[in-house]
PDB file of C-alpha atoms and ligand atoms in Angstrom:
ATOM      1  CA  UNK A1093      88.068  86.557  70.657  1.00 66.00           C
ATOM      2  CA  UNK A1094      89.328  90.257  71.124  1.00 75.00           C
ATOM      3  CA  UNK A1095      93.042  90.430  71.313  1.00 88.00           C
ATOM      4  CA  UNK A1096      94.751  90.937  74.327  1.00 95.00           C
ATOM      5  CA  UNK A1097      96.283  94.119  75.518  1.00 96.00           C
ATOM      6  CA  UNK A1098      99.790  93.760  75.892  1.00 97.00           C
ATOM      7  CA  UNK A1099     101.292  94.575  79.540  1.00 98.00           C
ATOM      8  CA  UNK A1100     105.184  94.906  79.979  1.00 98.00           C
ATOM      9  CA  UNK A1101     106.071  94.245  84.043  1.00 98.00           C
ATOM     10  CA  UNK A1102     108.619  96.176  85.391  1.00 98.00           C
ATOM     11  CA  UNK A1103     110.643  94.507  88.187  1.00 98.00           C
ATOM     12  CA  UNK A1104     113.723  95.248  90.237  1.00 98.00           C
ATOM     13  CA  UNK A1105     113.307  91.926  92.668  1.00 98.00           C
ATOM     14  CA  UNK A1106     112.176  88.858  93.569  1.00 98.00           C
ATOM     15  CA  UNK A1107     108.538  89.201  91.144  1.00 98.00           C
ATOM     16  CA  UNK A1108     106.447  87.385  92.920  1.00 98.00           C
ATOM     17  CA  UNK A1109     103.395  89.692  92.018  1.00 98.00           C
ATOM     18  CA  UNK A1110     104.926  89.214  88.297  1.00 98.00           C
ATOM     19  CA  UNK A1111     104.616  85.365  88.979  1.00 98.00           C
ATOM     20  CA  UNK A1112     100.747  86.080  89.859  1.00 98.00           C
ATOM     21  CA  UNK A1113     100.016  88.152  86.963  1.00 98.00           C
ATOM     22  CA  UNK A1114     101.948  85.623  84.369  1.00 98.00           C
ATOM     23  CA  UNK A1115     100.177  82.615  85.949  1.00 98.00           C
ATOM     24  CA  UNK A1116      96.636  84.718  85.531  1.00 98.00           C
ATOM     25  CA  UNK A1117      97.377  85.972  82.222  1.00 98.00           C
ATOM     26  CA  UNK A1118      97.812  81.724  81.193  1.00 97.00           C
ATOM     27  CA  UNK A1119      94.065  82.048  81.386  1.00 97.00           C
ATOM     28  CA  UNK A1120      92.349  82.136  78.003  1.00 96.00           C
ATOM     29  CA  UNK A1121      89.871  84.803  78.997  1.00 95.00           C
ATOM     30  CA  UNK A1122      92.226  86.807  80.670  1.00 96.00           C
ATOM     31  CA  UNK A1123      92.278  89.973  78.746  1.00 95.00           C
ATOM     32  CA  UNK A1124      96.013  91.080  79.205  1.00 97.00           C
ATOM     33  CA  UNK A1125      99.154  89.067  77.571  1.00 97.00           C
ATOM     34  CA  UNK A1126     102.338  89.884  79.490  1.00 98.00           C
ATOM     35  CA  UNK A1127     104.561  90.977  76.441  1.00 98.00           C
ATOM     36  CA  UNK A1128     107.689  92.086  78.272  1.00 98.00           C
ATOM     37  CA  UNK A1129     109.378  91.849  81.136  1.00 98.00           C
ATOM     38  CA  UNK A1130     111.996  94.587  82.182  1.00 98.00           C
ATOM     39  CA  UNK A1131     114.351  95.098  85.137  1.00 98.00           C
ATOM     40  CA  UNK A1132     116.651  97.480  86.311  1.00 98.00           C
ATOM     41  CA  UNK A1133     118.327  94.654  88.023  1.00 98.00           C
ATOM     42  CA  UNK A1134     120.058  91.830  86.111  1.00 98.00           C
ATOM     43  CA  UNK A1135     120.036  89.680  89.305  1.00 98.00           C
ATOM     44  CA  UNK A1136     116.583  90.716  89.881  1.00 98.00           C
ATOM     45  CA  UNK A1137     114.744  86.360  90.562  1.00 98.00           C
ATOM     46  CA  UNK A1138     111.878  88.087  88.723  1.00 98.00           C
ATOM     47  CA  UNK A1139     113.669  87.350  85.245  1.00 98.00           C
ATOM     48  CA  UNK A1140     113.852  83.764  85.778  1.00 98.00           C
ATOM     49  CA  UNK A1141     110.025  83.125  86.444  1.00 98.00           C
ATOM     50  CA  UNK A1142     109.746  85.438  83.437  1.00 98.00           C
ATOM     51  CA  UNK A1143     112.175  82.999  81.237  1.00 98.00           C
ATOM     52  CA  UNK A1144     110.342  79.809  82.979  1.00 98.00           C
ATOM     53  CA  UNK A1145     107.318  81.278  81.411  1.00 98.00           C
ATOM     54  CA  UNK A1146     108.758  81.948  78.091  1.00 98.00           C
ATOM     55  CA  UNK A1147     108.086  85.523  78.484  1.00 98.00           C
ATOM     56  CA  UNK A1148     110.498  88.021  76.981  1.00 98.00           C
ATOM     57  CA  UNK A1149     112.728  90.054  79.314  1.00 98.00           C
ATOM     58  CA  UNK A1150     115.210  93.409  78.845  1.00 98.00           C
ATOM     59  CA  UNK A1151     117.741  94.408  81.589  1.00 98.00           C
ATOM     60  CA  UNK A1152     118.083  98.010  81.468  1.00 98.00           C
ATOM     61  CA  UNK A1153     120.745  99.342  84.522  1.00 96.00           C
ATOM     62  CA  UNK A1154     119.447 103.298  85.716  1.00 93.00           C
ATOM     63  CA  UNK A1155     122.991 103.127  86.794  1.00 95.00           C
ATOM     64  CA  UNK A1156     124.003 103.394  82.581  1.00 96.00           C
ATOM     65  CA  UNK A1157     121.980 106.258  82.420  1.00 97.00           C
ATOM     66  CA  UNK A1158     123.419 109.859  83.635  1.00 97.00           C
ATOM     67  CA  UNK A1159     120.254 111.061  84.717  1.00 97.00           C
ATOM     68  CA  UNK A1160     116.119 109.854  85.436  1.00 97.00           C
ATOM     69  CA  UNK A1161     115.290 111.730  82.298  1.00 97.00           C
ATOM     70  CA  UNK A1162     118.002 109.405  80.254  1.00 98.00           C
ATOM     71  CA  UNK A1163     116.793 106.130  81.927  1.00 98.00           C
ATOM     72  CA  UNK A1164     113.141 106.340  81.255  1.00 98.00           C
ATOM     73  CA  UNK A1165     113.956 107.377  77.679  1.00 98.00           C
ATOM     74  CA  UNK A1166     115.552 104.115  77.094  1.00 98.00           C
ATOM     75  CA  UNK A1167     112.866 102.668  78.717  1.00 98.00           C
ATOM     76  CA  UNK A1168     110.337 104.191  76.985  1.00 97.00           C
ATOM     77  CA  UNK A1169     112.022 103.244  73.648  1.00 97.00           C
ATOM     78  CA  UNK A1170     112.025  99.367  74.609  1.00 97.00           C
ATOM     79  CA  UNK A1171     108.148  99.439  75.554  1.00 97.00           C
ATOM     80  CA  UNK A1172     107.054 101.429  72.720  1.00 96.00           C
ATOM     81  CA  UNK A1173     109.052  99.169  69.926  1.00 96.00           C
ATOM     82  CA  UNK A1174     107.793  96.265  72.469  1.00 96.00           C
ATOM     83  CA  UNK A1175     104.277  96.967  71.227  1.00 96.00           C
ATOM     84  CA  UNK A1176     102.991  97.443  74.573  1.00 96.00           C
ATOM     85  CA  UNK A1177     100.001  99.032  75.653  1.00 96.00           C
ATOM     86  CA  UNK A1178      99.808  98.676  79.456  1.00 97.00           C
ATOM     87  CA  UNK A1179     102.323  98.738  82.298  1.00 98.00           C
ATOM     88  CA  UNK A1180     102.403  97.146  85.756  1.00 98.00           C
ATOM     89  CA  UNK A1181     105.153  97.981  88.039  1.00 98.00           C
ATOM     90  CA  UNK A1182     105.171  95.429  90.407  1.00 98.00           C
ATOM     91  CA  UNK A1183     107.895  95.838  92.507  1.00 97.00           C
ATOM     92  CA  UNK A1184     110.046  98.249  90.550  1.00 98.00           C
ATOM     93  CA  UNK A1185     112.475 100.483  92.704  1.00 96.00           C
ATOM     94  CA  UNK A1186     112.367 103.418  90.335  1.00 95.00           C
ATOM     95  CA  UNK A1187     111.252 106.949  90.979  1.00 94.00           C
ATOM     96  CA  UNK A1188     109.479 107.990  87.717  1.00 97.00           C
ATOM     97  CA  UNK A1189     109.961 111.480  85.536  1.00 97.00           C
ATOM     98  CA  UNK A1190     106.537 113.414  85.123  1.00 96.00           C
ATOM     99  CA  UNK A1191     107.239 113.101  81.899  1.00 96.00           C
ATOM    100  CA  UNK A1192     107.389 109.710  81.651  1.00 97.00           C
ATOM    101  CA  UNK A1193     104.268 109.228  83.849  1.00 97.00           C
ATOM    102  CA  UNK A1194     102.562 111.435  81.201  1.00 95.00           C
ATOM    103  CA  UNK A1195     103.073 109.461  79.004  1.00 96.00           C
ATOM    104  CA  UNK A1196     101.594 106.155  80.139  1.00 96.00           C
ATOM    105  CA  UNK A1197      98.931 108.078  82.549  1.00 94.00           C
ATOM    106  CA  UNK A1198      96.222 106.005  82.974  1.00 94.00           C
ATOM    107  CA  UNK A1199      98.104 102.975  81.418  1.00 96.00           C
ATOM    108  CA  UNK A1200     100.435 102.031  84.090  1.00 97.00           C
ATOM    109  CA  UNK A1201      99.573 100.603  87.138  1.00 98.00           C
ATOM    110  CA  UNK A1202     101.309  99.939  90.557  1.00 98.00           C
ATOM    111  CA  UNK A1203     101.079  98.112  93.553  1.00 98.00           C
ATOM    112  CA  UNK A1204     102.100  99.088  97.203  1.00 98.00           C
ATOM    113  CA  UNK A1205     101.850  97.263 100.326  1.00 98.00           C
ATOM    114  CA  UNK A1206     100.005  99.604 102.330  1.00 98.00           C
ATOM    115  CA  UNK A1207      96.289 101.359 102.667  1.00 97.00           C
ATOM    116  CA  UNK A1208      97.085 104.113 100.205  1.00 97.00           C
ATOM    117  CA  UNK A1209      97.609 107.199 101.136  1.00 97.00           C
ATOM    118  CA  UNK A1210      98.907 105.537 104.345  1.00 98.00           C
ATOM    119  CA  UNK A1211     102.422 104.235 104.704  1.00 98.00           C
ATOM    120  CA  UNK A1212     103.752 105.760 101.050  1.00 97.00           C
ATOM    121  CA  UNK A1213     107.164 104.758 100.678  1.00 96.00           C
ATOM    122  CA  UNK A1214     109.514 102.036 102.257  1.00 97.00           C
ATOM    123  CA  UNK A1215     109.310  99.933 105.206  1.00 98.00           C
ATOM    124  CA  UNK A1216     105.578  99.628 105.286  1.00 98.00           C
ATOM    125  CA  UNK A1217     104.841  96.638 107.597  1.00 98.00           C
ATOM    126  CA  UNK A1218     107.285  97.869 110.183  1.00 98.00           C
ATOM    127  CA  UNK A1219     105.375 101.511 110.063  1.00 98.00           C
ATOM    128  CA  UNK A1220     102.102 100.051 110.324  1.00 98.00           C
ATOM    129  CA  UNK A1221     103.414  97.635 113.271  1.00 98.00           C
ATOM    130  CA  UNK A1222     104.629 100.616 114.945  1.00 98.00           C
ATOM    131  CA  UNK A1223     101.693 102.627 114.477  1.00 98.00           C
ATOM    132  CA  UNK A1224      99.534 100.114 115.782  1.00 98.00           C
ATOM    133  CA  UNK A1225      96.974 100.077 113.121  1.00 98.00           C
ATOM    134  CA  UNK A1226      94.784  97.361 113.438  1.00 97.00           C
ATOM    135  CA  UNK A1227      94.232  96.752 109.680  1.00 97.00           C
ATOM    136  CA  UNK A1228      96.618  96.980 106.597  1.00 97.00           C
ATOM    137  CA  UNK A1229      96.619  95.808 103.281  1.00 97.00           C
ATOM    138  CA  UNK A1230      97.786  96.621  99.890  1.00 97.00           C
ATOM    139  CA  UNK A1231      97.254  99.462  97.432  1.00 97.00           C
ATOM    140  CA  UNK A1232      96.879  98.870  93.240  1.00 97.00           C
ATOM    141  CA  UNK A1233      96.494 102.247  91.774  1.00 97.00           C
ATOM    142  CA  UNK A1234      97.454 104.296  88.487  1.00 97.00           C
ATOM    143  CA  UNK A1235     100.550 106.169  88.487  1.00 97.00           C
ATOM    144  CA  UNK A1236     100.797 109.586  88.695  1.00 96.00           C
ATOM    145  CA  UNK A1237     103.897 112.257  89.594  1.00 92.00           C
ATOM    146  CA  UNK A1238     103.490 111.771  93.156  1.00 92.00           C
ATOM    147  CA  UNK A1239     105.023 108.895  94.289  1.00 91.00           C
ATOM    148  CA  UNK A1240     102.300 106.254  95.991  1.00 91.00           C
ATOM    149  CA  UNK A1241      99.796 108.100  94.926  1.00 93.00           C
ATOM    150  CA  UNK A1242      97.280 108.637  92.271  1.00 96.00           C
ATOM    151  CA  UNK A1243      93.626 107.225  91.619  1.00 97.00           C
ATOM    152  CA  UNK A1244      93.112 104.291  93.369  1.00 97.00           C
ATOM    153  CA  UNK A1245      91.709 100.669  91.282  1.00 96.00           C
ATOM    154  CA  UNK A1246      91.779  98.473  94.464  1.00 96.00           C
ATOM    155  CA  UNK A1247      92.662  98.018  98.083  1.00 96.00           C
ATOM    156  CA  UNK A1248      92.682  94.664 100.099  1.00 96.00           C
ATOM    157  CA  UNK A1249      93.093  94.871 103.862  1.00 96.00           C
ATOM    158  CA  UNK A1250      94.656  92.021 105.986  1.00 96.00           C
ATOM    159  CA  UNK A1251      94.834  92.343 110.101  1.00 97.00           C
ATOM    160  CA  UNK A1252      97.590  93.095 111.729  1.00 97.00           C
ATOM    161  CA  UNK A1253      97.937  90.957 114.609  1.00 97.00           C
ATOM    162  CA  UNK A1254      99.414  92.080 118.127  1.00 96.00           C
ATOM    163  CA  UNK A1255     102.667  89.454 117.718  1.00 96.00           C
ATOM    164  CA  UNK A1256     103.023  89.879 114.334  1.00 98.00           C
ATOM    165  CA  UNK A1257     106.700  91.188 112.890  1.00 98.00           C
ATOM    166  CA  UNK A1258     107.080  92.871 109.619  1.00 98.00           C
ATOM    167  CA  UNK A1259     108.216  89.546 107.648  1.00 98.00           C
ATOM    168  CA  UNK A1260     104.408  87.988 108.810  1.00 98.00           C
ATOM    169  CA  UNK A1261     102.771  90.771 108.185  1.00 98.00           C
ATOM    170  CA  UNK A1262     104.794  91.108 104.371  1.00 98.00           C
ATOM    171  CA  UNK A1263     104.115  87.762 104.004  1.00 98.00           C
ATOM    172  CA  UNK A1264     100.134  88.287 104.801  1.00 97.00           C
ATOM    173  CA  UNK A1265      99.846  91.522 102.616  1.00 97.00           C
ATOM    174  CA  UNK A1266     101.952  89.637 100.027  1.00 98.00           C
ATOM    175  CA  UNK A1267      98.819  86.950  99.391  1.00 97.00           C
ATOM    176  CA  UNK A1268      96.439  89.931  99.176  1.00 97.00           C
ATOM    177  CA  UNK A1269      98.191  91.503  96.429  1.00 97.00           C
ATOM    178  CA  UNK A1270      98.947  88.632  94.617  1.00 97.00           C
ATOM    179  CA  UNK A1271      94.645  88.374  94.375  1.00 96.00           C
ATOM    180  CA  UNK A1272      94.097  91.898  94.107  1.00 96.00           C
ATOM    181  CA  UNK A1273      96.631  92.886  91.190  1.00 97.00           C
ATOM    182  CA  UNK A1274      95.864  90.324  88.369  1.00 97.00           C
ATOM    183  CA  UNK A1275      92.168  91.116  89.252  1.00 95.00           C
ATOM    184  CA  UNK A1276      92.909  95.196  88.766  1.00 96.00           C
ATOM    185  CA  UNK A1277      94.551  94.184  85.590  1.00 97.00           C
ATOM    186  CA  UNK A1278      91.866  92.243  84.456  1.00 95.00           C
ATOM    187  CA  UNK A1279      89.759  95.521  84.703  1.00 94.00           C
ATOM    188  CA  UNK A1280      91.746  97.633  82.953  1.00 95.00           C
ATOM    189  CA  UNK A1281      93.177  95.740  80.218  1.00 95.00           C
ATOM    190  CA  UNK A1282      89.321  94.806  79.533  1.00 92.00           C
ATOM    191  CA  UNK A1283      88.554  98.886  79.395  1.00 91.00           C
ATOM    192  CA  UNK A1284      86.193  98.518  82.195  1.00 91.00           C
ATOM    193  CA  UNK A1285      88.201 101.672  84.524  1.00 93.00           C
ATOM    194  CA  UNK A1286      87.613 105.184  83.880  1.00 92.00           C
ATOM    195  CA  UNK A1287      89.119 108.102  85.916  1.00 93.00           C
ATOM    196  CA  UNK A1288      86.926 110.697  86.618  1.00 92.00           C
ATOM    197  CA  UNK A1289      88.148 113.258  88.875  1.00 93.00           C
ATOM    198  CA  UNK A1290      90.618 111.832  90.378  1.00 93.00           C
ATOM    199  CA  UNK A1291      88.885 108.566  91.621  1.00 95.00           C
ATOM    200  CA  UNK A1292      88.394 104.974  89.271  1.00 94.00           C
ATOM    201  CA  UNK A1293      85.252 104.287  88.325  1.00 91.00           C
ATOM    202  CA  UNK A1294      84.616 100.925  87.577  1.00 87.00           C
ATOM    203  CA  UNK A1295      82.293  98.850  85.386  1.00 80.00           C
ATOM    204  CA  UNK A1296      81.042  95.923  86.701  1.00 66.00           C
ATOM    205  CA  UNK A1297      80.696  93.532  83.718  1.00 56.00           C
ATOM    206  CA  UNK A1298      77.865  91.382  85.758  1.00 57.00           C
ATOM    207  CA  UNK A1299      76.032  94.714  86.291  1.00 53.00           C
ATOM    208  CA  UNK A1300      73.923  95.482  82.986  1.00 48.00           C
ATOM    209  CA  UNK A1301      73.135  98.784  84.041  1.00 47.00           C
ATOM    210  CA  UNK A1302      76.866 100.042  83.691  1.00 46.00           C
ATOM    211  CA  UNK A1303      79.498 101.644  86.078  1.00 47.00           C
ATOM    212  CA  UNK A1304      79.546 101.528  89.912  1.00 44.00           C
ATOM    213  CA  UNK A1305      80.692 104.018  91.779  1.00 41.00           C
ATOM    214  CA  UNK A1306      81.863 101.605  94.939  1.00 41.00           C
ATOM    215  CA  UNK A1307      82.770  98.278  93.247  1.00 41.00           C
ATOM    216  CA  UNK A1308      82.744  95.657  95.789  1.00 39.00           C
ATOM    217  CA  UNK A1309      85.056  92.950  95.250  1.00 38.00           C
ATOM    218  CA  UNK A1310      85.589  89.733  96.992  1.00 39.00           C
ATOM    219  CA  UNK A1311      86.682  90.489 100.504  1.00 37.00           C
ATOM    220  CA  UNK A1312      90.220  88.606 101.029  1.00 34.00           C
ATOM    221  CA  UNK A1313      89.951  85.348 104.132  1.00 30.00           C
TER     222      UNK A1313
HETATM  223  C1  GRF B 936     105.536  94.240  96.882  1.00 78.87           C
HETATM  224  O1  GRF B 936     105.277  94.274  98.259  1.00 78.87           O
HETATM  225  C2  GRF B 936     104.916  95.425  96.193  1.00 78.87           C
HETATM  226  O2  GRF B 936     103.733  95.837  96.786  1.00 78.87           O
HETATM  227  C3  GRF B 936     105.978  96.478  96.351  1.00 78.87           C
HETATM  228  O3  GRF B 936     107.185  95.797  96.205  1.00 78.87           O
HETATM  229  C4  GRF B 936     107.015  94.434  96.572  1.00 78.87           C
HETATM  230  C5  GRF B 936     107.456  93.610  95.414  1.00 78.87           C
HETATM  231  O4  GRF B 936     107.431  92.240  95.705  1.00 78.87           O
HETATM  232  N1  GRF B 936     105.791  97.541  95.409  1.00 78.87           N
HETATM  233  P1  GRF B 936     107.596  91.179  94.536  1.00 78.87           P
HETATM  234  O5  GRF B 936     108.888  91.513  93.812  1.00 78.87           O
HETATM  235  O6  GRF B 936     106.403  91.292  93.649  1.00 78.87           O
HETATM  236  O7  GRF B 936     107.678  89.859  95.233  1.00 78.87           O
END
């Protein structure tokens, strides 16, 4: 069996997309290990599913650091003598340095609670609730400079119903991201995403004839 590619999850909370993407990696086909866990947080719940799961965790405070460019330096010393080769921020309340970003572009992968490049930023639900949008969803795409943005792996919508408040709606978008990021990290730690002008392209591994531009996946109930 090829080896696995191995992901460090950065965290600053409660990790429950970490908790999706350790129980997917438990999968023997699953093509990603998660190596490393790492919050800025020590309180952050995140590190306890990762200790439940016997994964190895780092707490690294920004708030030790006198500036960004210090923090992800540290950081970047702990993944690289961790080995790994992939990142997922799931949840991680850090702005990133360009340089940083460089580093890992097309390695490091995020997820955000909106229909990217709607609602970037905090407080999604309640800006899509008071926008009226009928539809929302969630967001996993590669990281780039730009905060919220960059290409696109995945989107999941959910509806957004007329007496819904932001925790129902959280809690709705939450169950679509918990499917839609182990699947995106399925694809990439399997090689099957390229980025070709600024959009993924993705391989579908049923499809002999090679990469799709529009991968359909599963549509979420
Ligand atoms: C998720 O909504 C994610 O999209 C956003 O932060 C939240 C983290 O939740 N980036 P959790 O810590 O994974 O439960």
């Amino acid at each position: 069996m090829t080896p696995k590619v191995a992901t460090a999850v950065l965290i600053s909370g409660s990790g429950s997309n970490l908790q999706a993407l350790l129980d997917a990696a438990v999968a023997p086909d699953f093509p990603a290990s998660i190596a490393l866990v790492l919050s800025n947080k020590a309180d952050a719940y995140g590190l306890q599913r990762a200790e439940r799961a016997g994964i190895p965790t780092q707490v690294i405070s920004h708030r030790d650091f006198p500036t960004r460019e210090a923090f992800d330096a540290a950081m970047q010393e702990i993944l690289v003598n961790s080995g790994v080769e992939l990142i997922c921020l799931a949840g991680f309340m850090r702005l990133l340095t360009p340089g940083f970003v460089e580093k890992w572009a097309g390695r490091m992968l995020n997820i955000h609670p909106s229909l990217l490049p709607a609602f970037k930023g905090l407080h999604t639900h309640e800006r899509a609730i008071e926008a009226g949008v009928k539809f929302t969803g969630c967001t996993v795409h590669f990281v780039s400079a730009e905060m919220d943005a960059g290409p696109i792996i995945m989107q999941a919508t959910v509806p957004v119903f007329p007496d819904d408040t932001p925790d129902r709606l959280r809690e709705r978008v939450l169950e679509a991201e918990h499917r839609i990021y182990p699947q995106s990290l399925r694809l990439a730690a399997s090689g099957r995403l390229r980025i070709e002008g600024g959009r993924v392209i993705a391989q579908d591994a049923g499809t002999p004839q090679g990469w799709l531009a529009n991968p359909v996946y599963p549509a979420i109930s």
